[in-house]
Structures are given as structure tokens and as C-alpha cells.
mmCIF file of C-alpha atoms in Angstrom:
data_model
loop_
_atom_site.group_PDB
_atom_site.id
_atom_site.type_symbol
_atom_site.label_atom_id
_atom_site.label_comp_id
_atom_site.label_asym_id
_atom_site.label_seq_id
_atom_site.Cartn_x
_atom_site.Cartn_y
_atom_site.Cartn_z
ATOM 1 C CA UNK A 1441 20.918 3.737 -0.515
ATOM 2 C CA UNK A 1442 18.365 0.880 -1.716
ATOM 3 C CA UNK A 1443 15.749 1.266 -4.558
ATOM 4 C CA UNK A 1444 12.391 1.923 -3.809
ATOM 5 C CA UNK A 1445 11.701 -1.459 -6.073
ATOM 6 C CA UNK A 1446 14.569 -3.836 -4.672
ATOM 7 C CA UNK A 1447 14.988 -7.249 -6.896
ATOM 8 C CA UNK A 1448 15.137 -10.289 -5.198
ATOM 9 C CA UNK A 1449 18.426 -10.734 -6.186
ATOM 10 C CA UNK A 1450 19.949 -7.117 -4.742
ATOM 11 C CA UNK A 1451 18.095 -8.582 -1.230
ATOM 12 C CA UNK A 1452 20.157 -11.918 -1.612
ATOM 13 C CA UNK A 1453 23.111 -10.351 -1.090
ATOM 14 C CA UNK A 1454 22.396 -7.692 1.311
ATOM 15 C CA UNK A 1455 21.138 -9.984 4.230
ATOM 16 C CA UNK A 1456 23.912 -9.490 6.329
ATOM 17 C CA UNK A 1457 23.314 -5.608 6.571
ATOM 18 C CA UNK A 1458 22.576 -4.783 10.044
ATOM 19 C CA UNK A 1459 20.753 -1.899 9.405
ATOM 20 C CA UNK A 1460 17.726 -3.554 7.703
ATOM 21 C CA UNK A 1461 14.386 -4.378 8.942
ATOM 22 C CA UNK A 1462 12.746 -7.142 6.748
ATOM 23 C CA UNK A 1463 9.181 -7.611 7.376
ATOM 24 C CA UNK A 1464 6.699 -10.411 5.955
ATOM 25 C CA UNK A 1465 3.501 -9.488 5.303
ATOM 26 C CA UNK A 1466 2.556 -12.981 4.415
ATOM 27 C CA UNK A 1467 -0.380 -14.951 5.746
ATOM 28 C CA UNK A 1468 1.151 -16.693 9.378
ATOM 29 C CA UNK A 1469 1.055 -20.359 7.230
ATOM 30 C CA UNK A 1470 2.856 -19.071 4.605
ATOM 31 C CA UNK A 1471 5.273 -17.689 6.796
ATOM 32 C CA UNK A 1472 5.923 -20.591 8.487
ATOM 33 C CA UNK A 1473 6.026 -22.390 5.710
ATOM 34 C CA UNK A 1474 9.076 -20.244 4.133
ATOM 35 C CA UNK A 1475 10.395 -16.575 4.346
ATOM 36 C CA UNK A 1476 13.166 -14.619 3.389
ATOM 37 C CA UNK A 1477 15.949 -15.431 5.936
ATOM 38 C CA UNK A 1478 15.793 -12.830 8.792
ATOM 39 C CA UNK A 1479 12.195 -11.411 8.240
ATOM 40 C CA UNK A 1480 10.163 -10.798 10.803
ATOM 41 C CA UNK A 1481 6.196 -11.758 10.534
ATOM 42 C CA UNK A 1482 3.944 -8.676 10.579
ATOM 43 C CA UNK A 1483 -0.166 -9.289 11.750
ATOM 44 C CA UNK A 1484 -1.077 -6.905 8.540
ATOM 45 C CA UNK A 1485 -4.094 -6.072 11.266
ATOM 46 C CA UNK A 1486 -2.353 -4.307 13.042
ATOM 47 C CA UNK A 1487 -1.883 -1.139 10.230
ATOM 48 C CA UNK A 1488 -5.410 -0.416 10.458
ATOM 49 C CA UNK A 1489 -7.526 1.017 12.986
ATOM 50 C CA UNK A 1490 -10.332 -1.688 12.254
ATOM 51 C CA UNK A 1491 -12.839 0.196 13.774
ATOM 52 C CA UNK A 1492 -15.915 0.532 12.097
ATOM 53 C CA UNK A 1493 -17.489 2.528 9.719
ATOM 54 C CA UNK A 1494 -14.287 3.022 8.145
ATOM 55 C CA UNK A 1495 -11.990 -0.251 9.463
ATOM 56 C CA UNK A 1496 -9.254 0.992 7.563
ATOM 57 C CA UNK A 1497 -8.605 4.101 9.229
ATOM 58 C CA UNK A 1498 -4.471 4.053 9.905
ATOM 59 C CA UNK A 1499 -4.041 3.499 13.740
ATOM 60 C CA UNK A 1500 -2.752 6.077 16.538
ATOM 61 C CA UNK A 1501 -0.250 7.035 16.960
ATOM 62 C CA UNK A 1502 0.414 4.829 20.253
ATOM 63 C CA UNK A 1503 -0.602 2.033 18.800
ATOM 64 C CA UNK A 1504 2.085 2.506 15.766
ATOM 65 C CA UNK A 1505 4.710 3.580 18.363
ATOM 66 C CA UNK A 1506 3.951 0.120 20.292
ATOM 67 C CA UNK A 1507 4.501 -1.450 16.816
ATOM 68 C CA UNK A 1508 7.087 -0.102 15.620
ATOM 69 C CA UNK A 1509 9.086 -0.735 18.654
ATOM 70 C CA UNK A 1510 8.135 -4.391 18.985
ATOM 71 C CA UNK A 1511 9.416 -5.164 15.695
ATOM 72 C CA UNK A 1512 12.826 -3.104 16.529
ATOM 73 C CA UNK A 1513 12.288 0.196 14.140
ATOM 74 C CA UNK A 1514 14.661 3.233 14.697
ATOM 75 C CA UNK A 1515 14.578 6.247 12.875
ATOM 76 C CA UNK A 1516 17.860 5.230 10.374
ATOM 77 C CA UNK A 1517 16.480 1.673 9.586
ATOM 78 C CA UNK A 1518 15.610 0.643 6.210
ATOM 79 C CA UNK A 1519 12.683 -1.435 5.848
ATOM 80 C CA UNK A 1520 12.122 -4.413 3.387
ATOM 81 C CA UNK A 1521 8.351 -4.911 2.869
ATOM 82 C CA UNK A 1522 6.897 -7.927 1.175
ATOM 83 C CA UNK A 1523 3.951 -10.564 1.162
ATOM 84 C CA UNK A 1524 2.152 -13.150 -0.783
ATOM 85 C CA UNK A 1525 -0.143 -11.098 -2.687
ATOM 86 C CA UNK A 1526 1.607 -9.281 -5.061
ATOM 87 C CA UNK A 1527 2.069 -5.807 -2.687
ATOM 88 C CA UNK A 1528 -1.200 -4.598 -1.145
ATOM 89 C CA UNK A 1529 -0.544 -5.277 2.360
ATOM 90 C CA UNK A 1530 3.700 -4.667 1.964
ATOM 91 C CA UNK A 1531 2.078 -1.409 0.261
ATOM 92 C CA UNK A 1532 -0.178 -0.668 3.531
ATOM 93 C CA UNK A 1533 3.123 -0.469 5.653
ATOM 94 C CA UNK A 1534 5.194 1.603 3.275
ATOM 95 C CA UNK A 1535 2.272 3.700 3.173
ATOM 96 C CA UNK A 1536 1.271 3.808 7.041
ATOM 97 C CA UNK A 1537 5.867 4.499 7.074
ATOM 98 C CA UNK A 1538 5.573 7.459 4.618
ATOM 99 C CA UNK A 1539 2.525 8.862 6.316
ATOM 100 C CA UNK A 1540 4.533 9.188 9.644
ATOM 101 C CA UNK A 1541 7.866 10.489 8.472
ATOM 102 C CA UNK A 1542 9.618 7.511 8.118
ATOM 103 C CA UNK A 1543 10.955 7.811 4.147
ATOM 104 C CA UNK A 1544 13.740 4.337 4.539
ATOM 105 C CA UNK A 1545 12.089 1.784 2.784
ATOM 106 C CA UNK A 1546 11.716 -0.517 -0.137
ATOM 107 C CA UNK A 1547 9.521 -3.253 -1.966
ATOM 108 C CA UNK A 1548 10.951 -6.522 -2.976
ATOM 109 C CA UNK A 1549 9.421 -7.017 -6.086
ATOM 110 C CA UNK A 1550 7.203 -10.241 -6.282
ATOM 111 C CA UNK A 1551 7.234 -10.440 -2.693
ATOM 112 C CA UNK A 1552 7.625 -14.188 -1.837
ATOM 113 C CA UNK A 1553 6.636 -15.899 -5.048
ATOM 114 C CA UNK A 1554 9.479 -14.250 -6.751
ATOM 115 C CA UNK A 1555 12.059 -15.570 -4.025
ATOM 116 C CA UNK A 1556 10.925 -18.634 -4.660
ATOM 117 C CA UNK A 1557 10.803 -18.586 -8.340
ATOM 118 C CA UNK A 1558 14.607 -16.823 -8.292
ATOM 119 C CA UNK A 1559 16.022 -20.258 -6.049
ATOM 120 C CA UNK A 1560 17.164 -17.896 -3.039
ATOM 121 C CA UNK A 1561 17.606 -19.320 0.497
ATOM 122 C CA UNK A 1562 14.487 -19.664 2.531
ATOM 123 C CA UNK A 1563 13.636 -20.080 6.165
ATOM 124 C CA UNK A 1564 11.086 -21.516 8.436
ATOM 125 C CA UNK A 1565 11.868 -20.408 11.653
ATOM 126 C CA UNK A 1566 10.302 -17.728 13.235
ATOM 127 C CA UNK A 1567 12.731 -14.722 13.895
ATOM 128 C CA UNK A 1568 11.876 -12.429 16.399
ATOM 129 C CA UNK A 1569 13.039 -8.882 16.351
ATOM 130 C CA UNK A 1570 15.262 -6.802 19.177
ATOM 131 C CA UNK A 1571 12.658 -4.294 20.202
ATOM 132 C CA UNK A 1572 13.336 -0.582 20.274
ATOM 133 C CA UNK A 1573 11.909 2.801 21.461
ATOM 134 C CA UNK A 1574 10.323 4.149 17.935
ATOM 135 C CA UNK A 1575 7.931 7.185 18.662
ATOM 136 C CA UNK A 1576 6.116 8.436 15.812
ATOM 137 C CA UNK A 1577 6.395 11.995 15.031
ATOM 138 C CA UNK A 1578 4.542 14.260 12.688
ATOM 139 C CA UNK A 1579 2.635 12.891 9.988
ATOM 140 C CA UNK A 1580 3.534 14.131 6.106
ATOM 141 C CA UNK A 1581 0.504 15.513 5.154
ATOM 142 C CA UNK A 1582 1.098 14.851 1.500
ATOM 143 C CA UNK A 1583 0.837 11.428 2.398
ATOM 144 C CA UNK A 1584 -2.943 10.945 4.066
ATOM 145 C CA UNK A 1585 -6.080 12.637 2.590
ATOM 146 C CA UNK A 1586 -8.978 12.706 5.105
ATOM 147 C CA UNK A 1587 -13.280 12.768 3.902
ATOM 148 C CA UNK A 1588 -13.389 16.282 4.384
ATOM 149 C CA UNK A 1589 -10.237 17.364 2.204
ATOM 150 C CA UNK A 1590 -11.687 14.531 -0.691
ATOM 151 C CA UNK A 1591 -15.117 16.654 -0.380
ATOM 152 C CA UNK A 1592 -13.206 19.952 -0.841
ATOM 153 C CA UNK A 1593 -10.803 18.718 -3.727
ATOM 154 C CA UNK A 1594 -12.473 15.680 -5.402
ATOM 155 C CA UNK A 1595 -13.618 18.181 -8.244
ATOM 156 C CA UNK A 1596 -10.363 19.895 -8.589
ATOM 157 C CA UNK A 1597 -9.181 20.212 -12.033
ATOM 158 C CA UNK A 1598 -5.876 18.900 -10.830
ATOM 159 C CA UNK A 1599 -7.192 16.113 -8.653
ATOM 160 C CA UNK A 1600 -7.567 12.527 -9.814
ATOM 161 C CA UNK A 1601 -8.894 9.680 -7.860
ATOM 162 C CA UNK A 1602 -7.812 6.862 -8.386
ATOM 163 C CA UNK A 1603 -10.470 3.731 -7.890
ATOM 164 C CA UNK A 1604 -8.293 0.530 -7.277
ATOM 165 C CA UNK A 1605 -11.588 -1.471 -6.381
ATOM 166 C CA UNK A 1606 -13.021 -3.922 -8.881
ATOM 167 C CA UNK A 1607 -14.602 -3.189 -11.781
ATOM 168 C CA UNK A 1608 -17.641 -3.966 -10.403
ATOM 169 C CA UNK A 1609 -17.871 -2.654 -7.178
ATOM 170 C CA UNK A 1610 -16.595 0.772 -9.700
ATOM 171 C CA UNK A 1611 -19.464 -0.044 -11.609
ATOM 172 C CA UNK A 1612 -22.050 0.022 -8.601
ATOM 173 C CA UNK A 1613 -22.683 -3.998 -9.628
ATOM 174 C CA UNK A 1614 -21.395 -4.726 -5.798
ATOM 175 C CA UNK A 1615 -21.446 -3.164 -2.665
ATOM 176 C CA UNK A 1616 -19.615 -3.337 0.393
ATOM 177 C CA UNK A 1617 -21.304 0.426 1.924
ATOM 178 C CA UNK A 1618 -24.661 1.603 1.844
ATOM 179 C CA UNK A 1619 -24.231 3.099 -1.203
ATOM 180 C CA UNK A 1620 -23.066 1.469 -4.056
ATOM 181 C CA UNK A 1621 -20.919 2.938 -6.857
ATOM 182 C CA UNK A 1622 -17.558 5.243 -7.190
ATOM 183 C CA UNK A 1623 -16.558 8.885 -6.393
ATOM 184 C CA UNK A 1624 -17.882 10.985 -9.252
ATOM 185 C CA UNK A 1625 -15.501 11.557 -11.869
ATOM 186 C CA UNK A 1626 -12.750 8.993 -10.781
ATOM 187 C CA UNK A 1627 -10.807 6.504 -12.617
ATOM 188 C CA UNK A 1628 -10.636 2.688 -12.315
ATOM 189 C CA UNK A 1629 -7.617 0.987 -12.377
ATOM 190 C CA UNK A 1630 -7.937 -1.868 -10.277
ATOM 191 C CA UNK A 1631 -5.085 -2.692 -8.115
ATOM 192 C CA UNK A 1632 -3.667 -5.918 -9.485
ATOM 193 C CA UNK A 1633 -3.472 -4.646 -12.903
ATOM 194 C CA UNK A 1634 0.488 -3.974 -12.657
ATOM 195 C CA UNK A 1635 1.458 -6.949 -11.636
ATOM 196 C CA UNK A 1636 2.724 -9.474 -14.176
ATOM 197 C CA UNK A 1637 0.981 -12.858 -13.021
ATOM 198 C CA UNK A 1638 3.475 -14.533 -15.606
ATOM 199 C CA UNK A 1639 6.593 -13.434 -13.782
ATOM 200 C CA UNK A 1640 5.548 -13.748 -10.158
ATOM 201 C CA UNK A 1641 3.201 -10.886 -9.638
ATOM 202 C CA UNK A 1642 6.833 -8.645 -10.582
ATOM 203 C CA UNK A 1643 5.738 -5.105 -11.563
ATOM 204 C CA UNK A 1644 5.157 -5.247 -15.313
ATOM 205 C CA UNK A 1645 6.955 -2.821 -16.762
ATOM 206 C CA UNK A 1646 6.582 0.720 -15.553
ATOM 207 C CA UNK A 1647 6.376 2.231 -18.835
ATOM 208 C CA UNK A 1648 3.300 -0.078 -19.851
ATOM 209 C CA UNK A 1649 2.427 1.179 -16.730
ATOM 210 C CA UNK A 1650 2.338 4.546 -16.730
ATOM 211 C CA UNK A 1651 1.318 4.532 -20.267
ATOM 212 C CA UNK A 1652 -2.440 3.076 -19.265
ATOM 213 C CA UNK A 1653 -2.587 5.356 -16.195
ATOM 214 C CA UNK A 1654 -2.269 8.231 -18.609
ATOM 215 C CA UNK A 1655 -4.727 7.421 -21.257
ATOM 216 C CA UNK A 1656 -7.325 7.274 -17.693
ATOM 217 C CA UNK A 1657 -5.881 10.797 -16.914
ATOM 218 C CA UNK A 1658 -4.119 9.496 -14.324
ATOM 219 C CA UNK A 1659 -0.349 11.037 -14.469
ATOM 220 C CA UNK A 1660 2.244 12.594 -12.114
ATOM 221 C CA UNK A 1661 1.132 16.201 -13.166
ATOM 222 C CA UNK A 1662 -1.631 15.931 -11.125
ATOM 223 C CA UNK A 1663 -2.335 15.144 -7.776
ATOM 224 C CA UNK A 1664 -3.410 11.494 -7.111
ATOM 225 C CA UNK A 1665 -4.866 10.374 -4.195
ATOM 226 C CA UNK A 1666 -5.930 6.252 -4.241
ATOM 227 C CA UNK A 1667 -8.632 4.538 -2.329
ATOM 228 C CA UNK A 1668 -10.313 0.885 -2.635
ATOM 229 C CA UNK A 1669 -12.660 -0.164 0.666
ATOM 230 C CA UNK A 1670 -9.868 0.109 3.304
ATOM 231 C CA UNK A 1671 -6.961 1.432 1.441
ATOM 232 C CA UNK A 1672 -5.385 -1.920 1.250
ATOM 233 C CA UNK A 1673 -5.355 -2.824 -2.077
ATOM 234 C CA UNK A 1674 -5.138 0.666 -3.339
ATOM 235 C CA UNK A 1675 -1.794 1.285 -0.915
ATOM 236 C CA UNK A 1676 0.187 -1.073 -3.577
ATOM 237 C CA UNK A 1677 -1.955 1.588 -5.957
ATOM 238 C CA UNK A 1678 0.073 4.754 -4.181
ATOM 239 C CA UNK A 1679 2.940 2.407 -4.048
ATOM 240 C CA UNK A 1680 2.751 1.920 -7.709
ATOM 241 C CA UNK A 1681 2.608 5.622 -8.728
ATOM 242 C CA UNK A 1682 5.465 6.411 -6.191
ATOM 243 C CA UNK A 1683 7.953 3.864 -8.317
ATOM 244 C CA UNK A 1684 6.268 6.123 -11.413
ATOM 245 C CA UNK A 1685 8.042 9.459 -9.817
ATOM 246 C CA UNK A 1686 4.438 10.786 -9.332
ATOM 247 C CA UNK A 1687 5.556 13.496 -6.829
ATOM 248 C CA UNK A 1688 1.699 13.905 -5.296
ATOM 249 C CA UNK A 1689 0.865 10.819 -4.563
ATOM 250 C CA UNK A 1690 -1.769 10.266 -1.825
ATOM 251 C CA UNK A 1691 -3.996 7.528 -0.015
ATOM 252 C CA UNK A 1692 -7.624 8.180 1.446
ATOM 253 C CA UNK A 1693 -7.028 5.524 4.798
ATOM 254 C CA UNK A 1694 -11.498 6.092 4.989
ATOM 255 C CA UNK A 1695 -11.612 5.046 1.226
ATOM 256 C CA UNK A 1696 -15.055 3.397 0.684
ATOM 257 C CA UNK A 1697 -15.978 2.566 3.456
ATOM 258 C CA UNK A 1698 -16.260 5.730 5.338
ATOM 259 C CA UNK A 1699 -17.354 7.622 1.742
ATOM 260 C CA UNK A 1700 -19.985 4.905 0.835
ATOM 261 C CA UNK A 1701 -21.757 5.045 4.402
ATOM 262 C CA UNK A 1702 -21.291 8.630 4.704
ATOM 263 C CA UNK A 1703 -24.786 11.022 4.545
ATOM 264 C CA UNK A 1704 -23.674 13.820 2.583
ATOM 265 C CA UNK A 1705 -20.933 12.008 -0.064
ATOM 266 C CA UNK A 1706 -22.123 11.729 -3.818
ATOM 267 C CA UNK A 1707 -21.891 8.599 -5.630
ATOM 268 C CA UNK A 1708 -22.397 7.619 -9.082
ATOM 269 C CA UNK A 1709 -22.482 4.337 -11.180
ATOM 270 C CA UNK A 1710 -21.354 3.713 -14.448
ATOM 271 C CA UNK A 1711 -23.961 3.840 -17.177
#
């Protein structure tokens, strides 16, 4: 059984295992350029609905079947995720995974910089995947929040949101929606903030980590749902407070962009 944060180094010598599914969430140049040996080259598109109001909307459930089965998924694989961001679109699978059942999966921390920076092997040529017959099943509901649940619970004493945007669209300063500002009463912690940019956007330390999270009143005794605009960024949020243990961890797919251009949603800004 793999780590939910796999090292570069624990990858390196698993890449003969059969029974993983590496996938590169990468820009296509960077890709091309070099990837872990093996990995398949994932369109990060293609986990969200793109539709507007709310683009990032996770697809349906066809559309993930059809994807999933291109790139070869079966119900006992264990996917790698990674990209060249630091984890918000290798998040956005592991989340869209989790949401539909499928619990096999891990993170290589640092994505692609930290292959680099560690000397493994790299490759440049494309590697395309044996396709399968993945249907998705029922989705976890601990997994997805939708706008009408966030209206119900948003004020719940054991609810936190947590605001992965940054600090100024939090503020209200920008706006991507009609309205401008956060969710009342949630927390800003904005989405790049655990990543060490002097070791290769590696997790800092999850202590450190958790540690700031509390002193917002964000902790694993509550319930914690993330959201950003499309629930990219804040998927490596929900990522982040799954390596923490926090057992309630949940992502709002609509995030700002359906709650922002919604009529009846409240919104404040910071004083």
C-alpha cells in the first residue's frame, strides 16, 4: 500500500509495478519536454464540467467513465498524480477520484520539479495508455458539497470554509463573479502557502502546517469544506488537509464562481 504523499524517490523504484497508473498533469510542453517514465499526459480540462456560470462543476458521470477508460483505470489501480504547479491540478484528479469512490491514489510530492531536482530518469516520449472499461459508481458524499448544502451549513458552528483564493480576491480587492468578496465567516489560506518554493514546491512540513491552519480555526475537528473560483487551486487545499488526517474534508466543485454570481448568496469583504 503507497502513501498518500509518495517521495520521488519511493516512485523511482516502483516503476515497474504493473498495477500503477501515473498521470501528468503538466502543461502538454512540459510534458513533452520531460516526464516521469511511464506517465501518461492528462488535458487537466477534462476534470471540469467548464460550463458556465460555475466552469468548475466536476463532469458526468459519462464523461468521467469515457476518461477514465481512455487512460486505462480499473477499479484496483493505484494512481500517481502530479504536475508542474506544485499540486492544484494533480489535487483536482485525486479529488474528482475520491468523489467517485475510487480511494487508490497518491501525490508525488513536488510533482515534476522535484524529479528533476532529485536526478531521477526522465522521458520525452509520449506513452499512451491500454484503455479499459471504468464505470463510475456512486459518488462519496463526504467528498462534494453542492450551493445549497454550503447555504444550509456555512454558519454551522462546526463548519469551516476554507478560502484558498488570493488574498485579494478574499479581500473583495478583485473579482472574478459579480460579486466581489468571500463567504461570510471563512478563512483564507491561500493555496500555495504549503508548498516550500525552496525545496521544489515539496509540502513544507505538515506540522508547520497544521499549526497555521489551526490558529485560522481551521482543524480536523471540524468539518472543512475548500473552495477557490473553480475548485482547482483549493483541490491541492482538500488534498492538503487529507495528508493532515482531517477526517471531513470536503470541496465545493461551484466554489466562487457559482456563489459569487448567485442571487440569493451573501458576501462580505474584509474591513
Amino acid at each position: 500500500m503507497l502513501p498518500l504523499l509518495l517521495e520521488p524517490t519511493e516512485l523511482a523504484n516502483r516503476l515497474d509495478d504493473g498495477n500503477l497508473l501515473i498521470l501528468d498533469l503538466s502543461k502538454q510542453p512540459v510534458y513533452v519536454q520531460a516526464h516521469v517514465p511511464g506517465a501518461i499526459h492528462l488535458d487537466f480540462k477534462r476534470l471540469q464540467s467548464g460550463a458556465q456560470p460555475a466552469p468548475g462543476m466536476i463532469p458526468s458521470d459519462d464523461a468521467l467513465s469515457d476518461l477514465f477508460s481512455e487512460l486505462g483505470l480499473t477499479s484496483d489501480t493505484h494512481v500517481i498524480a502530479y504536475d508542474d504547479e506544485g499540486g492544484g491540478w494533480a489535487g483536482r484528479l485525486l479529488w474528482t477520484l475520491d468523489a467517485i469512490g475510487h480511494k487508490h491514489y497518491s501525490y508525488l510530492n513536488g510533482g515534476i520539479h522535484a524529479w528533476l531536482a532529485d536526478g531521477h530518469a526522465t522521458s520525452s516520449e509520449a506513452h499512451e495508455p491500454s484503455p479499459s472499461d471504468y464505470q463510475v459508481g456512486a459518488h462519496d458524499p463526504l467528498t462534494e458539497v453542492d450551493l445549497n448544502y454550503l447555504l444550509a451549513h456555512y454558519q454551522d458552528e462546526d463548519v469551516v470554509i476554507w478560502d484558498s483564493r488570493s488574498l485579494d480576491e478574499f479581500d473583495g480587492v478583485r473579482a472574478f463573479a459579480k460579486k466581489a468578496g468571500h463567504i461570510p465567516g471563512a478563512r483564507h489560506h491561500e493555496w500555495t502557502e504549503p508548498m516550500d518554493k525552496q525545496n521544489n514546491l515539496r509540502l513544507r512540513p505538515l506540522d508547520d502546517i497544521r499549526a497555521e491552519l489551526a490558529a485560522l480555526g481551521i482543524s480536523g475537528d471540524k468539518e472543512v469544506i475548500t473552495h477557490c473560483q473553480t475548485h482547482h487551486r483549493s483541490s491541492f487545499s482538500w488534498l492538503v488537509g487529507k495528508l493532515l488526517g482531517f477526517e471531513r474534508m470536503r470541496g465545493y466543485a461551484g466554489s466562487w464562481a457559482e456563489w459569487g454570481n448567485h442571487p440569493d448568496t451573501p458576501a462580505e469583504k474584509s474591513a
